[in-house]
Amino acid sequence: MNPDIIIIGAGVIGCATAFELSKAGYRTLTVDKNSQPGAGSTINSCAIVRLGYSTYDGIALAWEGFQYWKDWNNYLGVRDERGLAQFVNHGTLMMLSPEPRLQRMIALFERLHIPFEVWDIPTVRERLPFISTGSFHPPTRLDDDRFWAEPEGEIGGAIYIHEGGYITDPQMATHNLMVAAQVKGAAFRFGRSVVDIRKSAGRVAGVTLDNGEQIDAPIVINISGPHSGMINRMAGVLDDMNIHTRPLRHEVHFVPAPSEQIPQRASHYSDSDSGVYFRPATGDAILVGSKDPECDPREWVENPDEFNCEVTEQQWKLQVYRLAKRLPDLQIPAQPRGIVDLYDVSDDWLPIYDKSSLSGFYMAVGTSGNQFKNAAPVGYMMTQLIHAVESGHDHDAEPVRYPAVYTHLAINVGFYSRLRKINQESSFSVSG
């Protein structure tokens, strides 16, 4: 029996969407080229769950996502023999820099009644004795003399957001979602790539796999991560999109934690002033990533199946030395250790959750390395969108809106439209 919906991609958002659609009564088949769920870019996600966004819609969706993670066991409603992913939630600390988006974010927190505190410098020094309060803004590169200069001033303090952290095992979380979806009747096909999106009479008709097999379905959803642009090209839907996606190579690195207080004070640190973010990792390590400051060139990848998977000395030094400026007691290892993978980045670093110009073809793409946290509410969003559009609603003319399940905040799916103009309120960067 052919499915009602084919989902391309069994990453965390693909599996969450399969779960939500299956709960709503759709027969889904998820196809993935890898051998198991979450084995693509999801497996290397920093899996940070944070609220530090620069737009109302971004914070509203992230705040909704928090509630799913905190209610993970009840949300899934099933037992996974492999265990459950854990949410380490000791809060987020953000160093205050001159970026105007931070003041906008504070105003949005107040509007949404999200608990936070603003710490002045004496409070920062008391509660975070392991950090330097010097200001290094704007971030520079190692070959810039300013990088090595002593700071002339101090950061503006810090924001402590009471909720914030990370998921201990992103692939485990994805497996949890797959198991929950299977209990609801969802099917999964691993080890197969989609090589064609078939069409009939102006509507999607199904997919062709790399073994020649054709699977018919009236609805197909592209949730293929860094391969999203390739799949959209197969579907022939690029021409009416104002926002496009492409793969970006990214590195994160592991270093020994210089203080045992780091995981006690917060589960996620965001530092736009020096251009890095970091969080506790397994053992006594911390994981450090780049916030993609303007001075850093970006390594776009033409073919997501062919890119350098090895940590580079240049990027290792840049990120770790930037971290060492904030954490003066950091011991820099002699040998680099880290993870390399791809982000599926949109033109404004905000995702596209939308229908397309091809009837029945939908997309949840351009997640830009930061949407792991939103997987479950995005699955619910895509279900609401598909149900409305397939029932005759003109989403392009009147964007779908609905109340969030946990927070009851109004969610406007039009914010994530493929037809939007580049959102200048975006930070054009990522923090895991």
PDB file of C-alpha atoms in Angstrom, residues 22-317:
ATOM      1  CA  SER A  22       1.197   9.698  11.999  1.00  0.00           C
ATOM      2  CA  LYS A  23      -0.568  10.869  15.147  1.00  0.00           C
ATOM      3  CA  ALA A  24      -2.843  12.927  12.875  1.00  0.00           C
ATOM      4  CA  GLY A  25      -3.799   9.819  10.888  1.00  0.00           C
ATOM      5  CA  TYR A  26      -1.538  10.087   7.825  1.00  0.00           C
ATOM      6  CA  ARG A  27       0.317   7.022   6.544  1.00  0.00           C
ATOM      7  CA  THR A  28       3.938   8.147   6.222  1.00  0.00           C
ATOM      8  CA  LEU A  29       7.048   6.649   4.684  1.00  0.00           C
ATOM      9  CA  THR A  30      10.377   8.268   5.553  1.00  0.00           C
ATOM     10  CA  VAL A  31      13.284   7.619   3.173  1.00  0.00           C
ATOM     11  CA  ASP A  32      16.906   8.226   4.144  1.00  0.00           C
ATOM     12  CA  LYS A  33      20.208   7.406   2.448  1.00  0.00           C
ATOM     13  CA  ASN A  34      21.842   6.533   5.778  1.00  0.00           C
ATOM     14  CA  SER A  35      21.546   3.226   7.600  1.00  0.00           C
ATOM     15  CA  GLN A  36      19.732   4.566  10.667  1.00  0.00           C
ATOM     16  CA  PRO A  37      17.830   7.634  11.923  1.00  0.00           C
ATOM     17  CA  GLY A  38      19.797  10.753  12.808  1.00  0.00           C
ATOM     18  CA  ALA A  39      22.957   9.506  11.066  1.00  0.00           C
ATOM     19  CA  GLY A  40      23.301  12.543   8.805  1.00  0.00           C
ATOM     20  CA  SER A  41      24.039  16.051  10.066  1.00  0.00           C
ATOM     21  CA  THR A  42      21.832  15.441  13.118  1.00  0.00           C
ATOM     22  CA  ILE A  43      24.390  13.114  14.688  1.00  0.00           C
ATOM     23  CA  ASN A  44      26.946  15.933  14.846  1.00  0.00           C
ATOM     24  CA  SER A  45      24.562  18.585  16.117  1.00  0.00           C
ATOM     25  CA  CYS A  46      25.645  20.451  19.243  1.00  0.00           C
ATOM     26  CA  ALA A  47      21.987  19.905  20.213  1.00  0.00           C
ATOM     27  CA  ILE A  48      21.810  23.207  22.092  1.00  0.00           C
ATOM     28  CA  VAL A  49      18.379  24.182  23.378  1.00  0.00           C
ATOM     29  CA  ARG A  50      18.327  27.946  23.755  1.00  0.00           C
ATOM     30  CA  LEU A  51      16.062  30.980  23.596  1.00  0.00           C
ATOM     31  CA  GLY A  52      18.544  33.583  22.361  1.00  0.00           C
ATOM     32  CA  TYR A  53      16.905  34.574  19.081  1.00  0.00           C
ATOM     33  CA  SER A  54      16.555  38.012  17.575  1.00  0.00           C
ATOM     34  CA  THR A  55      12.891  37.789  16.447  1.00  0.00           C
ATOM     35  CA  TYR A  56       9.567  37.280  18.200  1.00  0.00           C
ATOM     36  CA  ASP A  57       8.701  34.271  16.066  1.00  0.00           C
ATOM     37  CA  GLY A  58      12.086  32.654  16.652  1.00  0.00           C
ATOM     38  CA  ILE A  59      11.808  32.988  20.437  1.00  0.00           C
ATOM     39  CA  ALA A  60       8.143  31.904  20.484  1.00  0.00           C
ATOM     40  CA  LEU A  61       8.920  28.674  18.607  1.00  0.00           C
ATOM     41  CA  ALA A  62      12.008  27.961  20.733  1.00  0.00           C
ATOM     42  CA  TRP A  63      10.038  28.543  23.958  1.00  0.00           C
ATOM     43  CA  GLU A  64       7.450  26.068  22.722  1.00  0.00           C
ATOM     44  CA  GLY A  65      10.247  23.627  21.891  1.00  0.00           C
ATOM     45  CA  PHE A  66      11.532  23.809  25.473  1.00  0.00           C
ATOM     46  CA  GLN A  67       8.252  22.424  26.735  1.00  0.00           C
ATOM     47  CA  TYR A  68       8.534  19.327  24.524  1.00  0.00           C
ATOM     48  CA  TRP A  69      12.041  18.544  25.781  1.00  0.00           C
ATOM     49  CA  LYS A  70      11.013  19.012  29.401  1.00  0.00           C
ATOM     50  CA  ASP A  71       8.045  16.691  28.817  1.00  0.00           C
ATOM     51  CA  TRP A  72       9.969  14.307  26.541  1.00  0.00           C
ATOM     52  CA  ASN A  73       8.831  11.015  28.077  1.00  0.00           C
ATOM     53  CA  ASN A  74       5.148  11.968  28.135  1.00  0.00           C
ATOM     54  CA  TYR A  75       5.358  13.537  24.691  1.00  0.00           C
ATOM     55  CA  LEU A  76       6.703  10.353  23.126  1.00  0.00           C
ATOM     56  CA  GLY A  77       4.287   8.134  24.975  1.00  0.00           C
ATOM     57  CA  VAL A  78       6.361   5.009  24.269  1.00  0.00           C
ATOM     58  CA  ARG A  79       9.328   3.122  25.658  1.00  0.00           C
ATOM     59  CA  ASP A  80      12.499   3.059  23.567  1.00  0.00           C
ATOM     60  CA  GLU A  81      14.642   0.053  24.507  1.00  0.00           C
ATOM     61  CA  ARG A  82      17.756   2.113  23.740  1.00  0.00           C
ATOM     62  CA  GLY A  83      16.795   4.656  26.393  1.00  0.00           C
ATOM     63  CA  LEU A  84      15.725   8.298  26.275  1.00  0.00           C
ATOM     64  CA  ALA A  85      17.696  11.380  25.348  1.00  0.00           C
ATOM     65  CA  GLN A  86      18.298  13.649  28.334  1.00  0.00           C
ATOM     66  CA  PHE A  87      17.879  17.416  28.524  1.00  0.00           C
ATOM     67  CA  VAL A  88      20.619  19.126  30.579  1.00  0.00           C
ATOM     68  CA  ASN A  89      18.937  22.399  31.499  1.00  0.00           C
ATOM     69  CA  HIS A  90      20.939  24.673  33.817  1.00  0.00           C
ATOM     70  CA  GLY A  91      20.357  27.855  31.861  1.00  0.00           C
ATOM     71  CA  THR A  92      22.071  29.989  29.226  1.00  0.00           C
ATOM     72  CA  LEU A  93      24.598  32.771  29.834  1.00  0.00           C
ATOM     73  CA  MET A  94      25.015  35.424  27.165  1.00  0.00           C
ATOM     74  CA  MET A  95      27.851  37.941  27.327  1.00  0.00           C
ATOM     75  CA  LEU A  96      26.534  41.392  26.499  1.00  0.00           C
ATOM     76  CA  SER A  97      28.086  42.979  23.436  1.00  0.00           C
ATOM     77  CA  PRO A  98      27.197  46.144  21.490  1.00  0.00           C
ATOM     78  CA  GLU A  99      24.959  44.159  19.117  1.00  0.00           C
ATOM     79  CA  PRO A 100      21.537  45.916  18.951  1.00  0.00           C
ATOM     80  CA  ARG A 101      19.735  42.583  18.612  1.00  0.00           C
ATOM     81  CA  LEU A 102      20.512  41.783  22.257  1.00  0.00           C
ATOM     82  CA  GLN A 103      18.422  44.696  23.514  1.00  0.00           C
ATOM     83  CA  ARG A 104      15.637  43.638  21.156  1.00  0.00           C
ATOM     84  CA  MET A 105      15.889  40.101  22.549  1.00  0.00           C
ATOM     85  CA  ILE A 106      15.579  41.378  26.138  1.00  0.00           C
ATOM     86  CA  ALA A 107      12.417  43.270  25.212  1.00  0.00           C
ATOM     87  CA  LEU A 108      10.978  40.107  23.655  1.00  0.00           C
ATOM     88  CA  PHE A 109      11.778  38.064  26.766  1.00  0.00           C
ATOM     89  CA  GLU A 110       9.842  40.593  28.830  1.00  0.00           C
ATOM     90  CA  ARG A 111       6.942  40.487  26.381  1.00  0.00           C
ATOM     91  CA  LEU A 112       6.798  36.683  26.492  1.00  0.00           C
ATOM     92  CA  HIS A 113       7.356  36.477  30.278  1.00  0.00           C
ATOM     93  CA  ILE A 114      10.505  34.365  29.889  1.00  0.00           C
ATOM     94  CA  PRO A 115      12.538  34.306  33.133  1.00  0.00           C
ATOM     95  CA  PHE A 116      15.942  35.995  32.849  1.00  0.00           C
ATOM     96  CA  GLU A 117      18.349  38.205  34.788  1.00  0.00           C
ATOM     97  CA  VAL A 118      20.710  40.951  33.660  1.00  0.00           C
ATOM     98  CA  TRP A 119      24.024  40.785  35.525  1.00  0.00           C
ATOM     99  CA  ASP A 120      26.310  43.787  35.902  1.00  0.00           C
ATOM    100  CA  ILE A 121      30.101  43.393  35.884  1.00  0.00           C
ATOM    101  CA  PRO A 122      30.474  42.891  39.671  1.00  0.00           C
ATOM    102  CA  THR A 123      27.824  40.143  39.512  1.00  0.00           C
ATOM    103  CA  VAL A 124      29.533  38.530  36.540  1.00  0.00           C
ATOM    104  CA  ARG A 125      32.857  38.500  38.373  1.00  0.00           C
ATOM    105  CA  GLU A 126      31.282  37.027  41.487  1.00  0.00           C
ATOM    106  CA  ARG A 127      29.307  34.288  39.743  1.00  0.00           C
ATOM    107  CA  LEU A 128      31.666  33.565  36.849  1.00  0.00           C
ATOM    108  CA  PRO A 129      35.151  33.887  38.359  1.00  0.00           C
ATOM    109  CA  PHE A 130      36.602  31.769  35.566  1.00  0.00           C
ATOM    110  CA  ILE A 131      35.939  34.302  32.781  1.00  0.00           C
ATOM    111  CA  SER A 132      37.591  37.503  31.643  1.00  0.00           C
ATOM    112  CA  THR A 133      35.232  40.465  31.518  1.00  0.00           C
ATOM    113  CA  GLY A 134      37.311  42.240  28.881  1.00  0.00           C
ATOM    114  CA  SER A 135      35.583  43.255  25.663  1.00  0.00           C
ATOM    115  CA  PHE A 136      37.029  41.886  22.412  1.00  0.00           C
ATOM    116  CA  HIS A 137      34.283  43.226  20.164  1.00  0.00           C
ATOM    117  CA  PRO A 138      34.245  43.139  17.227  1.00  0.00           C
ATOM    118  CA  PRO A 139      35.775  39.655  16.838  1.00  0.00           C
ATOM    119  CA  THR A 140      38.939  39.581  14.729  1.00  0.00           C
ATOM    120  CA  ARG A 141      41.169  36.919  13.198  1.00  0.00           C
ATOM    121  CA  LEU A 142      44.566  35.694  14.339  1.00  0.00           C
ATOM    122  CA  ASP A 143      46.417  37.632  11.631  1.00  0.00           C
ATOM    123  CA  ASP A 144      44.891  40.907  12.867  1.00  0.00           C
ATOM    124  CA  ASP A 145      47.028  42.802  15.403  1.00  0.00           C
ATOM    125  CA  ARG A 146      43.867  43.703  17.297  1.00  0.00           C
ATOM    126  CA  PHE A 147      43.376  40.040  18.191  1.00  0.00           C
ATOM    127  CA  TRP A 148      46.455  40.100  20.439  1.00  0.00           C
ATOM    128  CA  ALA A 149      45.868  43.531  21.958  1.00  0.00           C
ATOM    129  CA  GLU A 150      44.721  43.925  25.538  1.00  0.00           C
ATOM    130  CA  PRO A 151      41.009  44.789  25.817  1.00  0.00           C
ATOM    131  CA  GLU A 152      40.361  48.512  26.167  1.00  0.00           C
ATOM    132  CA  GLY A 153      37.036  48.075  27.903  1.00  0.00           C
ATOM    133  CA  GLU A 154      34.699  45.500  29.403  1.00  0.00           C
ATOM    134  CA  ILE A 155      31.638  43.603  28.255  1.00  0.00           C
ATOM    135  CA  GLY A 156      28.320  45.183  29.145  1.00  0.00           C
ATOM    136  CA  GLY A 157      27.557  42.459  31.658  1.00  0.00           C
ATOM    137  CA  ALA A 158      25.679  39.236  30.961  1.00  0.00           C
ATOM    138  CA  ILE A 159      22.180  37.874  30.562  1.00  0.00           C
ATOM    139  CA  TYR A 160      21.325  34.741  32.494  1.00  0.00           C
ATOM    140  CA  ILE A 161      18.330  32.946  30.968  1.00  0.00           C
ATOM    141  CA  HIS A 162      16.946  30.473  33.471  1.00  0.00           C
ATOM    142  CA  GLU A 163      16.100  27.921  30.789  1.00  0.00           C
ATOM    143  CA  GLY A 164      18.839  26.690  28.457  1.00  0.00           C
ATOM    144  CA  GLY A 165      21.073  23.739  27.810  1.00  0.00           C
ATOM    145  CA  TYR A 166      21.556  20.812  25.481  1.00  0.00           C
ATOM    146  CA  ILE A 167      20.417  17.311  24.628  1.00  0.00           C
ATOM    147  CA  THR A 168      22.977  14.698  25.653  1.00  0.00           C
ATOM    148  CA  ASP A 169      22.615  12.491  22.559  1.00  0.00           C
ATOM    149  CA  PRO A 170      21.040  14.000  19.419  1.00  0.00           C
ATOM    150  CA  GLN A 171      20.910  10.664  17.611  1.00  0.00           C
ATOM    151  CA  MET A 172      19.206   9.035  20.585  1.00  0.00           C
ATOM    152  CA  ALA A 173      16.561  11.767  20.511  1.00  0.00           C
ATOM    153  CA  THR A 174      16.004  11.029  16.831  1.00  0.00           C
ATOM    154  CA  HIS A 175      15.704   7.301  17.503  1.00  0.00           C
ATOM    155  CA  ASN A 176      13.152   8.079  20.243  1.00  0.00           C
ATOM    156  CA  LEU A 177      11.060   9.981  17.697  1.00  0.00           C
ATOM    157  CA  MET A 178      11.326   7.186  15.130  1.00  0.00           C
ATOM    158  CA  VAL A 179      10.162   4.568  17.640  1.00  0.00           C
ATOM    159  CA  ALA A 180       7.242   6.782  18.670  1.00  0.00           C
ATOM    160  CA  ALA A 181       6.317   7.297  15.010  1.00  0.00           C
ATOM    161  CA  GLN A 182       6.496   3.577  14.254  1.00  0.00           C
ATOM    162  CA  VAL A 183       4.088   2.829  17.077  1.00  0.00           C
ATOM    163  CA  LYS A 184       1.653   5.184  15.333  1.00  0.00           C
ATOM    164  CA  GLY A 185       2.105   3.320  12.036  1.00  0.00           C
ATOM    165  CA  ALA A 186       4.926   5.248  10.355  1.00  0.00           C
ATOM    166  CA  ALA A 187       7.264   3.333   8.015  1.00  0.00           C
ATOM    167  CA  PHE A 188      10.950   3.982   7.381  1.00  0.00           C
ATOM    168  CA  ARG A 189      13.234   3.003   4.498  1.00  0.00           C
ATOM    169  CA  PHE A 190      16.975   3.332   5.125  1.00  0.00           C
ATOM    170  CA  GLY A 191      19.945   3.004   2.792  1.00  0.00           C
ATOM    171  CA  ARG A 192      18.125   4.508  -0.187  1.00  0.00           C
ATOM    172  CA  SER A 193      18.504   7.887  -1.888  1.00  0.00           C
ATOM    173  CA  VAL A 194      15.852   9.812  -3.763  1.00  0.00           C
ATOM    174  CA  VAL A 195      17.011  10.451  -7.335  1.00  0.00           C
ATOM    175  CA  ASP A 196      13.824  11.945  -8.790  1.00  0.00           C
ATOM    176  CA  ILE A 197      10.665  13.739  -7.725  1.00  0.00           C
ATOM    177  CA  ARG A 198       7.932  12.554 -10.072  1.00  0.00           C
ATOM    178  CA  LYS A 199       5.045  14.780 -11.101  1.00  0.00           C
ATOM    179  CA  SER A 200       1.677  14.372 -12.806  1.00  0.00           C
ATOM    180  CA  ALA A 201      -0.773  17.044 -13.938  1.00  0.00           C
ATOM    181  CA  GLY A 202       0.971  19.809 -12.020  1.00  0.00           C
ATOM    182  CA  ARG A 203       1.177  17.874  -8.768  1.00  0.00           C
ATOM    183  CA  VAL A 204       3.796  15.742  -7.074  1.00  0.00           C
ATOM    184  CA  ALA A 205       3.214  12.060  -7.809  1.00  0.00           C
ATOM    185  CA  GLY A 206       5.942  10.370  -5.768  1.00  0.00           C
ATOM    186  CA  VAL A 207       9.659   9.632  -5.758  1.00  0.00           C
ATOM    187  CA  THR A 208      12.125   7.393  -7.543  1.00  0.00           C
ATOM    188  CA  LEU A 209      14.844   5.754  -5.466  1.00  0.00           C
ATOM    189  CA  ASP A 210      18.422   4.978  -6.445  1.00  0.00           C
ATOM    190  CA  ASN A 211      17.531   1.320  -7.035  1.00  0.00           C
ATOM    191  CA  GLY A 212      14.920   2.324  -9.609  1.00  0.00           C
ATOM    192  CA  GLU A 213      11.959   1.745  -7.308  1.00  0.00           C
ATOM    193  CA  GLN A 214       9.074   4.161  -7.744  1.00  0.00           C
ATOM    194  CA  ILE A 215       6.898   4.987  -4.757  1.00  0.00           C
ATOM    195  CA  ASP A 216       3.684   6.907  -5.333  1.00  0.00           C
ATOM    196  CA  ALA A 217       2.315   9.477  -2.902  1.00  0.00           C
ATOM    197  CA  PRO A 218       0.246  12.671  -3.307  1.00  0.00           C
ATOM    198  CA  ILE A 219       2.424  14.526  -0.771  1.00  0.00           C
ATOM    199  CA  VAL A 220       6.225  14.695  -0.481  1.00  0.00           C
ATOM    200  CA  ILE A 221       8.137  16.667   2.160  1.00  0.00           C
ATOM    201  CA  ASN A 222      11.753  17.703   1.709  1.00  0.00           C
ATOM    202  CA  ILE A 223      13.492  17.493   5.101  1.00  0.00           C
ATOM    203  CA  SER A 224      16.832  16.411   3.704  1.00  0.00           C
ATOM    204  CA  GLY A 225      19.166  18.793   5.540  1.00  0.00           C
ATOM    205  CA  PRO A 226      22.242  19.809   3.519  1.00  0.00           C
ATOM    206  CA  HIS A 227      20.774  18.018   0.469  1.00  0.00           C
ATOM    207  CA  SER A 228      17.685  20.251   0.495  1.00  0.00           C
ATOM    208  CA  GLY A 229      18.761  22.383  -2.466  1.00  0.00           C
ATOM    209  CA  MET A 230      19.358  19.285  -4.582  1.00  0.00           C
ATOM    210  CA  ILE A 231      15.913  17.887  -3.741  1.00  0.00           C
ATOM    211  CA  ASN A 232      14.211  21.235  -4.428  1.00  0.00           C
ATOM    212  CA  ARG A 233      15.993  21.318  -7.778  1.00  0.00           C
ATOM    213  CA  MET A 234      14.677  17.831  -8.599  1.00  0.00           C
ATOM    214  CA  ALA A 235      11.176  19.030  -7.765  1.00  0.00           C
ATOM    215  CA  GLY A 236      11.584  22.111  -9.969  1.00  0.00           C
ATOM    216  CA  VAL A 237      10.438  24.509  -7.245  1.00  0.00           C
ATOM    217  CA  LEU A 238      13.386  26.919  -7.058  1.00  0.00           C
ATOM    218  CA  ASP A 239      12.085  29.611  -9.412  1.00  0.00           C
ATOM    219  CA  ASP A 240       9.398  31.051  -7.127  1.00  0.00           C
ATOM    220  CA  MET A 241      11.529  30.941  -3.966  1.00  0.00           C
ATOM    221  CA  ASN A 242      12.865  34.262  -2.684  1.00  0.00           C
ATOM    222  CA  ILE A 243      14.924  32.405  -0.067  1.00  0.00           C
ATOM    223  CA  HIS A 244      17.213  29.527  -1.034  1.00  0.00           C
ATOM    224  CA  THR A 245      19.460  27.095   0.822  1.00  0.00           C
ATOM    225  CA  ARG A 246      22.991  25.771   0.423  1.00  0.00           C
ATOM    226  CA  PRO A 247      25.403  23.667   2.490  1.00  0.00           C
ATOM    227  CA  LEU A 248      27.985  25.333   4.736  1.00  0.00           C
ATOM    228  CA  ARG A 249      30.936  23.462   6.205  1.00  0.00           C
ATOM    229  CA  HIS A 250      31.314  24.020   9.943  1.00  0.00           C
ATOM    230  CA  GLU A 251      33.668  22.864  12.709  1.00  0.00           C
ATOM    231  CA  VAL A 252      33.221  22.546  16.466  1.00  0.00           C
ATOM    232  CA  HIS A 253      36.045  21.590  18.817  1.00  0.00           C
ATOM    233  CA  PHE A 254      36.653  19.921  22.174  1.00  0.00           C
ATOM    234  CA  VAL A 255      39.005  21.272  24.853  1.00  0.00           C
ATOM    235  CA  PRO A 256      39.488  20.467  28.563  1.00  0.00           C
ATOM    236  CA  ALA A 257      37.261  22.507  30.840  1.00  0.00           C
ATOM    237  CA  PRO A 258      39.387  25.014  32.797  1.00  0.00           C
ATOM    238  CA  SER A 259      36.944  25.107  35.717  1.00  0.00           C
ATOM    239  CA  GLU A 260      34.543  22.615  37.279  1.00  0.00           C
ATOM    240  CA  GLN A 261      32.181  25.559  37.814  1.00  0.00           C
ATOM    241  CA  ILE A 262      31.381  25.869  34.102  1.00  0.00           C
ATOM    242  CA  PRO A 263      28.658  23.164  33.998  1.00  0.00           C
ATOM    243  CA  GLN A 264      27.371  24.274  37.405  1.00  0.00           C
ATOM    244  CA  ARG A 265      26.788  27.879  36.357  1.00  0.00           C
ATOM    245  CA  ALA A 266      25.108  27.219  32.995  1.00  0.00           C
ATOM    246  CA  SER A 267      24.606  24.564  30.337  1.00  0.00           C
ATOM    247  CA  HIS A 268      25.207  26.922  27.418  1.00  0.00           C
ATOM    248  CA  TYR A 269      27.361  30.038  27.013  1.00  0.00           C
ATOM    249  CA  SER A 270      26.914  32.460  24.129  1.00  0.00           C
ATOM    250  CA  ASP A 271      29.601  35.076  23.542  1.00  0.00           C
ATOM    251  CA  SER A 272      29.054  37.365  20.573  1.00  0.00           C
ATOM    252  CA  ASP A 273      31.688  39.702  21.998  1.00  0.00           C
ATOM    253  CA  SER A 274      34.486  37.213  21.251  1.00  0.00           C
ATOM    254  CA  GLY A 275      32.659  35.282  18.508  1.00  0.00           C
ATOM    255  CA  VAL A 276      32.204  31.849  20.105  1.00  0.00           C
ATOM    256  CA  TYR A 277      29.707  29.732  21.993  1.00  0.00           C
ATOM    257  CA  PHE A 278      30.480  26.788  24.243  1.00  0.00           C
ATOM    258  CA  ARG A 279      28.836  24.177  26.429  1.00  0.00           C
ATOM    259  CA  PRO A 280      29.889  21.316  28.705  1.00  0.00           C
ATOM    260  CA  ALA A 281      30.590  18.032  26.922  1.00  0.00           C
ATOM    261  CA  THR A 282      31.242  14.438  27.931  1.00  0.00           C
ATOM    262  CA  GLY A 283      33.728  14.047  30.751  1.00  0.00           C
ATOM    263  CA  ASP A 284      35.666  17.145  31.722  1.00  0.00           C
ATOM    264  CA  ALA A 285      35.568  18.701  28.259  1.00  0.00           C
ATOM    265  CA  ILE A 286      33.780  21.651  26.771  1.00  0.00           C
ATOM    266  CA  LEU A 287      32.626  22.013  23.187  1.00  0.00           C
ATOM    267  CA  VAL A 288      33.313  25.311  21.398  1.00  0.00           C
ATOM    268  CA  GLY A 289      31.799  26.569  18.159  1.00  0.00           C
ATOM    269  CA  SER A 290      31.937  29.752  16.128  1.00  0.00           C
ATOM    270  CA  LYS A 291      29.180  32.368  16.066  1.00  0.00           C
ATOM    271  CA  ASP A 292      30.214  33.152  12.492  1.00  0.00           C
ATOM    272  CA  PRO A 293      31.335  36.765  12.942  1.00  0.00           C
ATOM    273  CA  GLU A 294      31.548  38.944   9.838  1.00  0.00           C
ATOM    274  CA  CYS A 295      35.346  38.753   9.684  1.00  0.00           C
ATOM    275  CA  ASP A 296      35.310  34.992   9.068  1.00  0.00           C
ATOM    276  CA  PRO A 297      35.001  33.678   5.522  1.00  0.00           C
ATOM    277  CA  ARG A 298      32.349  31.012   5.019  1.00  0.00           C
ATOM    278  CA  GLU A 299      33.124  27.704   3.367  1.00  0.00           C
ATOM    279  CA  TRP A 300      30.180  26.938   1.101  1.00  0.00           C
ATOM    280  CA  VAL A 301      30.032  23.426  -0.314  1.00  0.00           C
ATOM    281  CA  GLU A 302      28.849  22.602  -3.826  1.00  0.00           C
ATOM    282  CA  ASN A 303      28.285  18.878  -3.284  1.00  0.00           C
ATOM    283  CA  PRO A 304      27.080  17.854   0.207  1.00  0.00           C
ATOM    284  CA  ASP A 305      28.433  14.338  -0.412  1.00  0.00           C
ATOM    285  CA  GLU A 306      31.968  15.641  -0.958  1.00  0.00           C
ATOM    286  CA  PHE A 307      33.603  17.918   1.616  1.00  0.00           C
ATOM    287  CA  ASN A 308      36.613  17.920   3.929  1.00  0.00           C
ATOM    288  CA  CYS A 309      35.575  16.016   7.071  1.00  0.00           C
ATOM    289  CA  GLU A 310      38.833  16.664   8.924  1.00  0.00           C
ATOM    290  CA  VAL A 311      39.363  19.377  11.538  1.00  0.00           C
ATOM    291  CA  THR A 312      41.610  22.104  10.125  1.00  0.00           C
ATOM    292  CA  GLU A 313      44.421  23.620  12.171  1.00  0.00           C
ATOM    293  CA  GLN A 314      43.447  27.139  11.121  1.00  0.00           C
ATOM    294  CA  GLN A 315      39.855  26.924  12.346  1.00  0.00           C
ATOM    295  CA  TRP A 316      40.867  24.989  15.454  1.00  0.00           C
ATOM    296  CA  LYS A 317      43.300  27.714  16.488  1.00  0.00           C
TER     297      LYS A 317
END
